[in-house]
Coordinates of C-alpha atoms in Angstrom, one line a residue:
M192 CA -46.9 33.1 -13.0
F193 CA -46.2 29.4 -12.6
K194 CA -48.8 28.1 -15.2
G195 CA -46.2 28.1 -17.9
K196 CA -45.2 24.6 -19.1
I197 CA -41.5 23.6 -19.1
P198 CA -40.4 22.7 -22.6
S199 CA -40.4 18.9 -23.1
T200 CA -36.9 19.0 -24.6
H201 CA -35.4 20.5 -21.4
H202 CA -35.7 17.6 -19.0
A203 CA -32.5 18.6 -17.3
T204 CA -34.0 21.8 -16.1
D205 CA -37.1 20.2 -14.4
A206 CA -35.4 20.0 -11.0
T207 CA -34.1 23.5 -11.2
W208 CA -37.6 24.9 -12.1
S209 CA -39.1 23.0 -9.2
K210 CA -36.6 24.4 -6.8
W211 CA -37.3 28.0 -7.9
I212 CA -41.0 27.5 -7.7
A213 CA -40.8 26.2 -4.2
L214 CA -38.5 29.0 -3.1
I215 CA -40.6 31.8 -4.6
T216 CA -43.8 30.2 -3.3
Q217 CA -42.4 30.2 0.2
R218 CA -41.1 33.7 0.1
A219 CA -44.3 35.1 -1.5
R220 CA -46.5 33.2 1.0
M221 CA -48.6 31.8 -1.8
G222 CA -51.2 29.1 -1.1
N223 CA -51.8 27.8 2.4
F224 CA -49.9 29.8 4.9
S225 CA -48.7 26.8 6.8
R226 CA -47.4 25.2 3.6
P227 CA -44.8 24.6 2.2
G228 CA -41.1 24.7 3.3
I229 CA -38.1 25.4 1.2
L230 CA -35.7 22.5 1.6
E231 CA -38.4 20.1 2.6
V232 CA -40.5 20.9 -0.5
I233 CA -37.5 20.6 -2.8
M234 CA -36.2 17.4 -1.4
D235 CA -39.0 15.5 0.3
W236 CA -42.4 16.4 -1.4
P237 CA -44.0 13.1 -2.2
E238 CA -44.8 11.9 -5.7
G239 CA -48.1 13.2 -7.1
K240 CA -48.3 16.1 -4.7
K241 CA -48.6 19.7 -6.0
F242 CA -46.8 22.6 -4.3
E243 CA -50.1 24.3 -3.5
T244 CA -52.4 22.6 -1.1
S245 CA -56.2 22.6 -1.9
P246 CA -58.5 24.0 0.8
G247 CA -60.4 20.7 0.9
E248 CA -57.4 18.5 1.4
E249 CA -57.9 16.0 4.2
V250 CA -55.0 14.9 6.4
S251 CA -55.0 11.3 7.6
R252 CA -52.4 11.2 10.3
A253 CA -51.9 14.3 12.4
K254 CA -54.2 17.3 12.5
E255 CA -52.9 20.8 12.7
A256 CA -52.6 22.1 16.2
P257 CA -53.7 25.6 17.2
P258 CA -51.1 28.3 18.2
Y259 CA -49.8 27.5 21.6
N260 CA -51.2 30.6 23.2
E261 CA -54.7 29.6 22.0
L262 CA -54.6 26.2 23.8
P263 CA -56.9 25.8 26.8
G264 CA -55.1 26.1 30.1
N265 CA -55.6 22.4 31.0
E266 CA -54.3 21.3 27.5
K267 CA -50.9 23.1 27.6
K268 CA -49.4 20.4 29.8
Y269 CA -49.7 18.1 26.7
A270 CA -47.7 20.4 24.5
L271 CA -44.0 19.7 23.6
F272 CA -41.6 21.6 21.4
T273 CA -39.1 19.6 19.4
D274 CA -35.8 20.4 17.7
G275 CA -32.7 18.7 16.5
S276 CA -29.2 19.8 15.6
C277 CA -25.9 18.5 14.1
R278 CA -22.3 19.6 14.5
I279 CA -18.9 18.4 13.3
V280 CA -16.7 17.7 16.3
G281 CA -13.2 16.6 15.3
K282 CA -13.6 13.9 12.7
Y283 CA -17.2 13.0 13.6
R284 CA -20.6 14.4 13.0
R285 CA -22.6 14.6 16.3
W286 CA -26.4 15.0 16.5
K287 CA -28.7 15.9 19.3
A288 CA -32.5 15.8 19.6
A289 CA -34.4 17.6 22.3
V290 CA -38.0 18.2 23.5
W291 CA -39.2 21.2 25.8
S292 CA -42.2 21.3 28.0
P293 CA -43.3 24.9 28.5
V294 CA -45.5 24.1 31.6
R295 CA -42.8 22.1 33.4
Q296 CA -40.0 24.3 32.1
V297 CA -37.8 21.2 31.6
A298 CA -36.0 19.6 28.5
E299 CA -35.2 16.1 27.6
A300 CA -32.5 15.2 25.1
T301 CA -30.8 12.3 23.3
E302 CA -27.7 12.4 21.1
G303 CA -25.4 10.2 18.9
K304 CA -22.9 10.2 16.1
G305 CA -22.8 9.9 12.4
E306 CA -26.2 11.4 11.4
S307 CA -27.6 14.7 10.1
S308 CA -29.7 17.5 11.7
Q309 CA -32.8 16.2 9.8
F310 CA -32.2 12.8 11.4
A311 CA -32.1 14.5 14.8
E312 CA -35.4 16.4 14.0
V313 CA -37.1 13.0 13.5
K314 CA -35.5 11.5 16.6
A315 CA -37.0 14.5 18.6
V316 CA -40.5 13.4 17.4
Q317 CA -39.7 9.9 18.7
L318 CA -38.6 11.4 22.0
A319 CA -41.9 13.4 22.3
L320 CA -43.9 10.2 21.6
D321 CA -41.9 8.5 24.3
V322 CA -42.8 11.2 26.8
A323 CA -46.5 11.1 25.9
E324 CA -46.7 7.3 26.0
R325 CA -44.8 7.1 29.3
E326 CA -47.1 9.5 31.0
G327 CA -50.3 8.3 29.4
W328 CA -51.4 11.6 27.7
P329 CA -54.7 11.6 25.8
V330 CA -53.3 13.9 23.1
L331 CA -49.9 15.3 22.1
Y332 CA -49.5 18.8 20.8
L333 CA -46.3 18.8 18.8
Y334 CA -44.6 22.2 17.8
T335 CA -41.7 22.1 15.4
D336 CA -39.8 24.6 13.3
S337 CA -39.1 21.9 10.6
W338 CA -41.4 21.9 7.6
M339 CA -40.1 18.4 6.8
V340 CA -41.4 17.0 10.1
A341 CA -44.7 18.9 10.0
N342 CA -45.5 17.9 6.4
A343 CA -44.6 14.3 7.1
L344 CA -46.9 14.1 10.1
W345 CA -49.7 16.0 8.3
G346 CA -49.9 13.6 5.3
W347 CA -46.7 12.3 3.9
L348 CA -46.7 9.3 6.2
Q349 CA -49.9 8.1 4.7
Q350 CA -48.6 8.2 1.1
W351 CA -45.3 6.7 2.0
E352 CA -47.1 3.8 3.7
Q353 CA -49.3 3.3 0.6
N354 CA -46.2 3.2 -1.6
N355 CA -44.6 0.6 0.7
W356 CA -42.2 3.2 2.2
Q357 CA -40.7 4.0 -1.2
R358 CA -40.4 7.2 -3.3
R359 CA -39.8 6.9 -7.1
G360 CA -38.9 3.3 -6.6
K361 CA -36.3 3.8 -3.9
P362 CA -36.7 3.4 -0.1
I363 CA -37.4 6.7 1.6
W364 CA -34.8 8.3 3.8
S365 CA -34.7 6.8 7.4
A366 CA -37.6 4.5 6.6
E367 CA -37.3 2.6 9.9
L368 CA -37.7 5.8 12.0
W369 CA -40.8 6.9 10.0
K370 CA -42.3 3.4 10.2
D371 CA -42.0 3.5 14.0
I372 CA -43.6 6.9 14.2
A373 CA -46.5 5.9 11.9
A374 CA -47.3 2.9 13.9
R375 CA -47.3 4.9 17.2
I376 CA -49.4 7.7 15.8
K377 CA -52.2 5.3 15.0
N378 CA -52.7 4.8 18.7
M379 CA -52.5 8.4 19.8
V380 CA -54.1 11.7 18.9
V381 CA -51.3 13.9 17.6
K382 CA -51.7 17.5 16.5
V383 CA -48.8 19.3 14.9
R384 CA -48.0 22.9 14.3
H385 CA -45.1 24.6 12.4
V386 CA -43.4 27.4 14.3
D387 CA -41.4 30.2 12.6
A388 CA -37.9 30.0 13.8
H389 CA -35.2 32.7 14.3
V390 CA -37.6 35.5 15.1
P391 CA -36.1 38.6 16.8
K392 CA -36.8 38.6 20.5
S393 CA -38.6 42.0 20.3
R394 CA -41.2 40.4 18.0
A395 CA -41.3 36.8 19.3
T396 CA -44.5 35.4 20.5
E397 CA -44.9 33.0 23.5
E398 CA -44.8 30.1 21.0
Q399 CA -41.6 31.3 19.4
K400 CA -39.9 31.9 22.8
N401 CA -40.6 28.2 23.7
N402 CA -39.2 27.2 20.3
H403 CA -36.0 29.2 21.2
H404 CA -35.8 27.2 24.5
V405 CA -35.9 23.8 22.7
D406 CA -33.4 25.2 20.1
Q407 CA -31.0 25.9 23.0
A408 CA -31.6 22.5 24.5
A409 CA -30.8 20.8 21.2
K410 CA -27.5 22.7 20.7
I411 CA -24.3 20.6 21.0
E412 CA -22.0 22.4 23.3
V413 CA -18.3 21.8 23.0
A414 CA -15.9 23.6 25.3
Q415 CA -13.2 25.5 23.6
I416 CA -10.6 23.6 25.6
D417 CA -12.0 20.4 24.2
L418 CA -11.7 21.8 20.7
D419 CA -8.1 22.9 21.3
W420 CA -7.1 19.6 22.7
Q421 CA -8.8 17.8 19.9
N422 CA -7.0 19.9 17.3
K423 CA -3.7 19.4 19.1
G424 CA -4.3 15.7 19.2
E425 CA -4.9 15.5 15.5
L426 CA -1.8 17.6 14.8
F427 CA 0.2 15.4 17.1
L428 CA -0.8 12.3 15.1
A429 CA -0.1 14.1 11.8
R430 CA 3.3 15.1 13.1
W431 CA 4.1 11.5 14.2
A432 CA 3.0 10.1 10.8
H433 CA 5.0 12.7 8.8
E434 CA 8.2 12.1 10.8
T435 CA 7.9 8.3 11.1
S436 CA 7.1 7.9 7.4
G437 CA 10.4 9.8 6.5
H438 CA 9.1 13.3 6.0
Q439 CA 7.1 12.5 2.9
G440 CA 4.7 14.9 1.1
R441 CA 1.1 15.4 2.1
D442 CA -0.5 12.7 -0.1
A443 CA 2.3 10.2 0.7
T444 CA 1.9 10.8 4.4
Y445 CA -1.8 10.5 4.2
K446 CA -1.6 7.1 2.4
W447 CA 1.1 5.9 4.9
A448 CA -1.2 6.8 7.9
R449 CA -4.3 5.4 6.2
D450 CA -2.5 2.0 5.5
R451 CA -1.8 1.8 9.2
G452 CA -5.4 2.6 10.3
V453 CA -4.8 6.2 11.2
D454 CA -7.4 8.6 9.8
L455 CA -6.0 12.1 9.3
T456 CA -7.2 15.1 7.5
M457 CA -5.2 16.7 4.6
D458 CA -5.3 20.1 6.3
A459 CA -3.7 18.7 9.5
I460 CA -0.9 17.0 7.4
A461 CA -0.4 20.2 5.3
Q462 CA 0.0 22.3 8.4
V463 CA 2.5 19.9 10.0
I464 CA 4.6 19.9 6.7
H465 CA 4.5 23.6 6.5
D466 CA 5.8 23.9 10.1
C467 CA 8.4 21.1 9.8
E468 CA 12.0 22.4 10.2
T469 CA 13.5 19.3 8.7
C470 CA 11.5 19.6 5.4
A471 CA 12.6 23.3 5.2
I472 CA 16.2 22.3 5.5
I473 CA 15.8 19.6 2.9
K474 CA 14.1 21.9 0.5
Q475 CA 16.9 24.5 1.0
A476 CA 19.6 21.9 0.4
K477 CA 18.0 20.8 -2.9
R478 CA 18.2 24.4 -4.1
M479 CA 21.9 24.6 -3.3
K480 CA 24.8 23.0 -5.1
P481 CA 25.1 19.4 -3.9
L482 CA 27.6 19.3 -1.0
W483 CA 27.9 15.5 -0.7
E484 CA 29.4 14.5 -4.0
E485 CA 32.2 11.9 -4.2
G486 CA 35.0 14.6 -4.5
R487 CA 34.1 16.4 -1.4
W488 CA 37.0 14.7 0.6
Q489 CA 39.7 15.5 -2.0
K490 CA 40.8 18.6 -0.3
Y491 CA 41.5 16.8 2.9
K492 CA 44.7 14.8 3.8
Y493 CA 44.6 11.6 5.9
G494 CA 43.2 12.1 9.3
E495 CA 41.8 15.6 8.8
A496 CA 38.1 14.6 8.2
W497 CA 36.0 12.0 10.1
Q498 CA 32.4 10.8 10.2
I499 CA 31.2 9.4 13.5
D500 CA 28.0 7.6 14.7
Y501 CA 26.7 5.2 17.4
I502 CA 25.4 1.7 16.8
T503 CA 23.3 -0.1 19.4
L504 CA 24.1 -3.8 20.3
P505 CA 22.8 -6.2 23.0
R506 CA 24.2 -5.3 26.5
S507 CA 27.5 -7.1 27.1
C508 CA 28.6 -8.8 30.3
N509 CA 30.5 -5.5 31.2
G510 CA 27.3 -3.4 30.8
K511 CA 28.3 -1.9 27.4
R512 CA 25.7 -1.5 24.8
Y513 CA 26.8 1.1 22.3
V514 CA 29.8 1.4 20.0
L515 CA 31.0 4.8 18.8
T516 CA 32.1 4.2 15.2
M517 CA 34.6 6.7 13.6
V518 CA 35.5 6.5 9.9
E519 CA 38.4 8.5 8.4
A520 CA 36.9 10.2 5.3
T521 CA 39.8 9.9 2.8
T522 CA 40.7 6.1 3.4
G523 CA 37.7 4.6 5.2
W524 CA 39.8 3.6 8.2
L525 CA 37.5 2.5 11.0
E526 CA 38.0 3.1 14.7
T527 CA 35.6 1.8 17.4
Y528 CA 35.0 2.5 21.1
A529 CA 32.5 0.5 23.2
V530 CA 30.6 2.5 25.9
P531 CA 27.7 1.7 28.3
H532 CA 25.8 4.9 27.2
A533 CA 25.7 7.1 24.2
T534 CA 26.4 10.4 25.8
A535 CA 28.4 13.6 24.9
R536 CA 31.1 12.8 27.5
N537 CA 31.6 9.3 26.1
T538 CA 31.7 10.7 22.6
I539 CA 34.6 13.0 23.6
L540 CA 36.5 10.2 25.4
G541 CA 36.2 8.0 22.3
L542 CA 37.4 10.7 20.0
E543 CA 40.3 11.6 22.1
K544 CA 41.5 8.0 22.7
Q545 CA 40.8 6.6 19.2
V546 CA 41.2 9.6 16.9
L547 CA 43.1 12.5 18.4
W548 CA 45.8 10.5 20.2
R549 CA 46.4 8.1 17.3
H550 CA 45.7 10.2 14.2
G551 CA 46.1 13.8 15.2
T552 CA 43.5 16.5 15.7
P553 CA 41.1 16.5 12.7
E554 CA 39.9 19.6 11.0
R555 CA 36.3 18.4 10.4
I556 CA 34.0 15.9 12.1
E557 CA 30.5 15.0 10.7
S558 CA 27.7 13.4 12.7
D559 CA 23.9 13.2 12.8
N560 CA 21.7 15.4 15.0
G561 CA 21.5 13.1 18.0
T562 CA 21.7 14.6 21.4
H563 CA 24.9 12.8 22.2
F564 CA 26.5 14.9 19.3
K565 CA 24.4 18.1 19.2
N566 CA 24.9 19.8 22.6
S567 CA 26.9 22.5 24.3
L568 CA 29.6 20.1 25.7
I569 CA 30.5 18.9 22.2
N570 CA 30.3 22.4 20.8
T571 CA 32.7 23.7 23.4
W572 CA 35.2 20.8 23.1
A573 CA 35.2 21.2 19.3
K574 CA 35.9 24.9 19.5
E575 CA 38.8 24.4 22.0
H576 CA 40.4 21.9 19.5
G577 CA 39.7 24.0 16.4
I578 CA 37.5 21.3 15.0
E579 CA 34.7 22.2 12.5
W580 CA 31.7 20.0 13.5
I581 CA 29.1 19.5 10.8
Y582 CA 25.7 18.0 11.3
H583 CA 24.2 16.0 8.5
I584 CA 20.9 16.9 6.8
P585 CA 18.3 14.6 8.2
Y586 CA 17.0 11.9 5.9
H587 CA 19.6 12.8 3.3
A588 CA 21.3 9.5 2.7
P589 CA 24.4 10.7 0.7
A590 CA 25.5 12.9 3.7
S591 CA 26.1 10.0 6.1
G592 CA 26.7 7.2 3.5
K593 CA 30.2 6.4 4.5
I594 CA 29.6 5.9 8.2
E595 CA 26.3 4.0 7.6
R596 CA 28.1 1.6 5.2
Y597 CA 30.8 0.9 7.8
N598 CA 28.2 0.4 10.5
G599 CA 26.7 -2.3 8.4
L600 CA 30.0 -3.9 7.7
L601 CA 30.9 -3.9 11.4
K602 CA 27.6 -5.4 12.5
T603 CA 28.0 -8.1 9.8
M604 CA 31.5 -9.0 11.0
L605 CA 30.3 -9.1 14.7
K606 CA 27.4 -11.3 13.8
A607 CA 29.5 -13.7 11.8
M608 CA 32.0 -14.0 14.6
G609 CA 29.2 -14.7 17.1
G610 CA 27.8 -17.6 15.1
G611 CA 24.9 -15.7 13.6
T612 CA 24.2 -13.6 16.8
F613 CA 25.9 -10.7 18.6
K614 CA 27.0 -12.9 21.4
H615 CA 30.3 -11.8 23.0
W616 CA 30.4 -8.9 20.6
E617 CA 32.6 -6.9 22.9
K618 CA 35.2 -9.6 22.9
H619 CA 35.2 -9.7 19.1
L620 CA 35.0 -5.9 18.6
A621 CA 38.7 -5.3 18.1
E622 CA 39.2 -8.2 15.7
A623 CA 36.0 -7.2 13.8
T624 CA 37.3 -3.7 13.5
W625 CA 40.6 -5.0 12.1
L626 CA 38.8 -7.3 9.6
V627 CA 36.8 -4.3 8.3
N628 CA 40.0 -2.3 7.8
T629 CA 41.9 -5.1 6.1
R630 CA 39.0 -6.4 4.0
G631 CA 39.3 -5.9 0.3
S632 CA 38.5 -7.7 -2.8
I633 CA 39.9 -8.6 -6.1
N634 CA 38.9 -5.2 -7.6
R635 CA 39.3 -3.0 -4.5
D636 CA 41.8 -2.7 -1.7
G637 CA 40.8 -2.3 1.9
P638 CA 41.5 0.8 4.0
T639 CA 44.9 -0.4 5.1
H640 CA 46.0 -0.5 1.5
S641 CA 45.0 3.1 0.6
S642 CA 47.5 5.1 -1.3
S643 CA 46.7 8.1 1.0
L644 CA 48.4 6.3 3.9
H645 CA 51.7 6.5 2.1
T646 CA 52.0 10.2 2.5
V647 CA 52.5 11.0 6.2
E648 CA 53.1 14.4 7.6
G649 CA 53.9 15.2 11.2
D650 CA 52.9 12.7 13.8
K651 CA 49.8 11.4 12.0
V652 CA 49.4 7.7 12.2
P653 CA 51.8 6.3 9.8
V654 CA 51.5 4.0 7.3
V655 CA 53.9 2.6 4.8
H656 CA 53.0 -1.1 4.6
V657 CA 55.5 -3.9 4.5
K658 CA 54.0 -7.1 3.3
S659 CA 56.1 -9.3 5.6
M660 CA 54.6 -8.1 8.8
L661 CA 51.2 -6.5 7.8
G662 CA 48.3 -8.5 9.1
K663 CA 50.5 -11.0 11.0
A664 CA 49.5 -12.3 14.5
V665 CA 52.3 -11.4 16.8
W666 CA 53.3 -11.4 20.5
V667 CA 54.3 -8.0 22.0
L668 CA 57.1 -8.4 24.5
P669 CA 57.2 -6.0 27.4
A670 CA 59.7 -3.2 27.0
S671 CA 61.1 -3.9 30.4
G672 CA 61.6 -7.5 29.7
K673 CA 59.3 -8.5 32.5
G674 CA 55.8 -9.7 32.5
R675 CA 53.7 -11.7 30.1
P676 CA 53.7 -11.0 26.3
L677 CA 50.4 -9.8 24.8
R678 CA 48.8 -11.1 21.7
G679 CA 48.1 -8.7 18.8
T680 CA 47.8 -8.0 15.1
V681 CA 50.0 -5.8 13.0
F682 CA 48.0 -3.4 10.9
A683 CA 50.5 -0.7 9.8
Q684 CA 54.1 0.3 9.8
G685 CA 55.2 3.1 12.2
P686 CA 58.1 5.6 11.9
G687 CA 61.4 3.9 11.4
S688 CA 61.5 0.2 12.5
T689 CA 58.2 0.3 14.4
W690 CA 54.9 -1.3 13.8
W691 CA 51.3 -0.4 14.9
V692 CA 49.8 -3.3 16.7
M693 CA 46.2 -3.8 17.7
Q694 CA 46.0 -5.9 20.8
K695 CA 43.3 -8.5 21.6
D696 CA 41.7 -6.1 24.1
G697 CA 41.4 -3.4 21.4
D698 CA 44.3 -1.2 22.6
V699 CA 46.7 0.0 19.9
Q700 CA 50.3 0.9 20.3
C701 CA 53.4 1.5 18.3
V702 CA 56.0 -1.2 19.0
P703 CA 59.6 -1.4 18.0
Q704 CA 60.2 -4.4 15.7
G705 CA 62.6 -5.9 18.2
N706 CA 59.8 -6.3 20.7
L707 CA 57.6 -8.4 18.3
M708 CA 57.6 -12.1 17.8
L709 CA 55.7 -13.7 14.9
G710 CA 53.5 -16.8 15.4
E711 CA 53.1 -18.8 18.6
C712 CA 55.1 -18.1 21.6
S713 CA 55.6 -20.2 24.7
Q714 CA 54.7 -18.4 28.0

């Protein structure tokens, strides 16, 4: 059947023919019953060897052992069954090698990471040799279910050694292990027998039952809870990488994590992205008509729409560390309110003092999704005042562009006034806020010069500007005529002959023109 010659022009099929010959030979039980194996024949048969073994073949290393049940009673104590296994645990491949003594009914094992089950099979042979040498056995009967191990000990070692531990010009697999085994076998009588594995218990012989024992000893047991925690740990890292990198896609998140020394699987990243609520919102927003275009504020009048946020600064001498920033959407007018903690209650206090009491109740307030904004206290307060509170889409820059721009301007002003640091920022906050509002350039006016401020309805903060007073430093005289005058800056005209003045401590009040004095004032 196999005497036909493979055509010389079909070299690419040589390996395929060899594999089929080995497979059919094994299944048909052709040739010597104890030869050959399937995978071992295909992958590890030495050069020059035929698939069939001649009856007169001599084996130079280990002889073939008899079946275990045919061993003399006093020889069974020198018999060991060997096996090896491999399993993927998390991101690593773990192997385990074991030997089983039928007489003593005990097993001995060793394990490690990063190698295959074939490597573990060879390590099991080393472990058996360790036991035999340690106890001074005159002979070792080795029983294995690996054809690769059996064939190597029966004769391959001799040929590998003659070929300088090379095969087809390349070093053999795990050469150092085989060299160690070959050297030790020279000083010991070793007999090897191949055992058929995975035989039903009802038909299993004593030999096969012992092989089952060593098979169980070589299994890598991983508790289900360990697997669950391991999976959860990988998902936790994947979620951290996805969120910290800015909710990027699978490949971009993988590259971002790898660049930072975190090894993640594509499956874990894909699962995290699939479950990410933020990514779902972003995808939905991209399908809808863009909400955040430039003209979105055109339907609002002055004071009806605001964007708010918190910025963090070094703790001041008064214990304040955060500034609630509030930007009027149609003009870009900035209000600020320093607080020790960014909380929902401080947010409400800042809005009432800086927005509602000065500019009237707004119709719309926009913020990010921070806990100081997104909570039941804020929701209740907004409903009571008839305010529509909108939360920005995370990681969607145009949504919060205005407030972020003003946060940057305010920090720049505070840093400049502190000599390159934020030193005494609370002292400079009011002036820095005023500078942001009165800034401007050759091509663009600042918020205080916005045309929207010239159309005032009701009691909204006012603002028809008169060049003679606007931006002037003034002294505010007490209405009672008693007490010390306070220093301030005029930033807008109020109803009639009144002016809006921002005092040095940050308070703002509407003062009649008669109570104002320009320039320096003696005390």
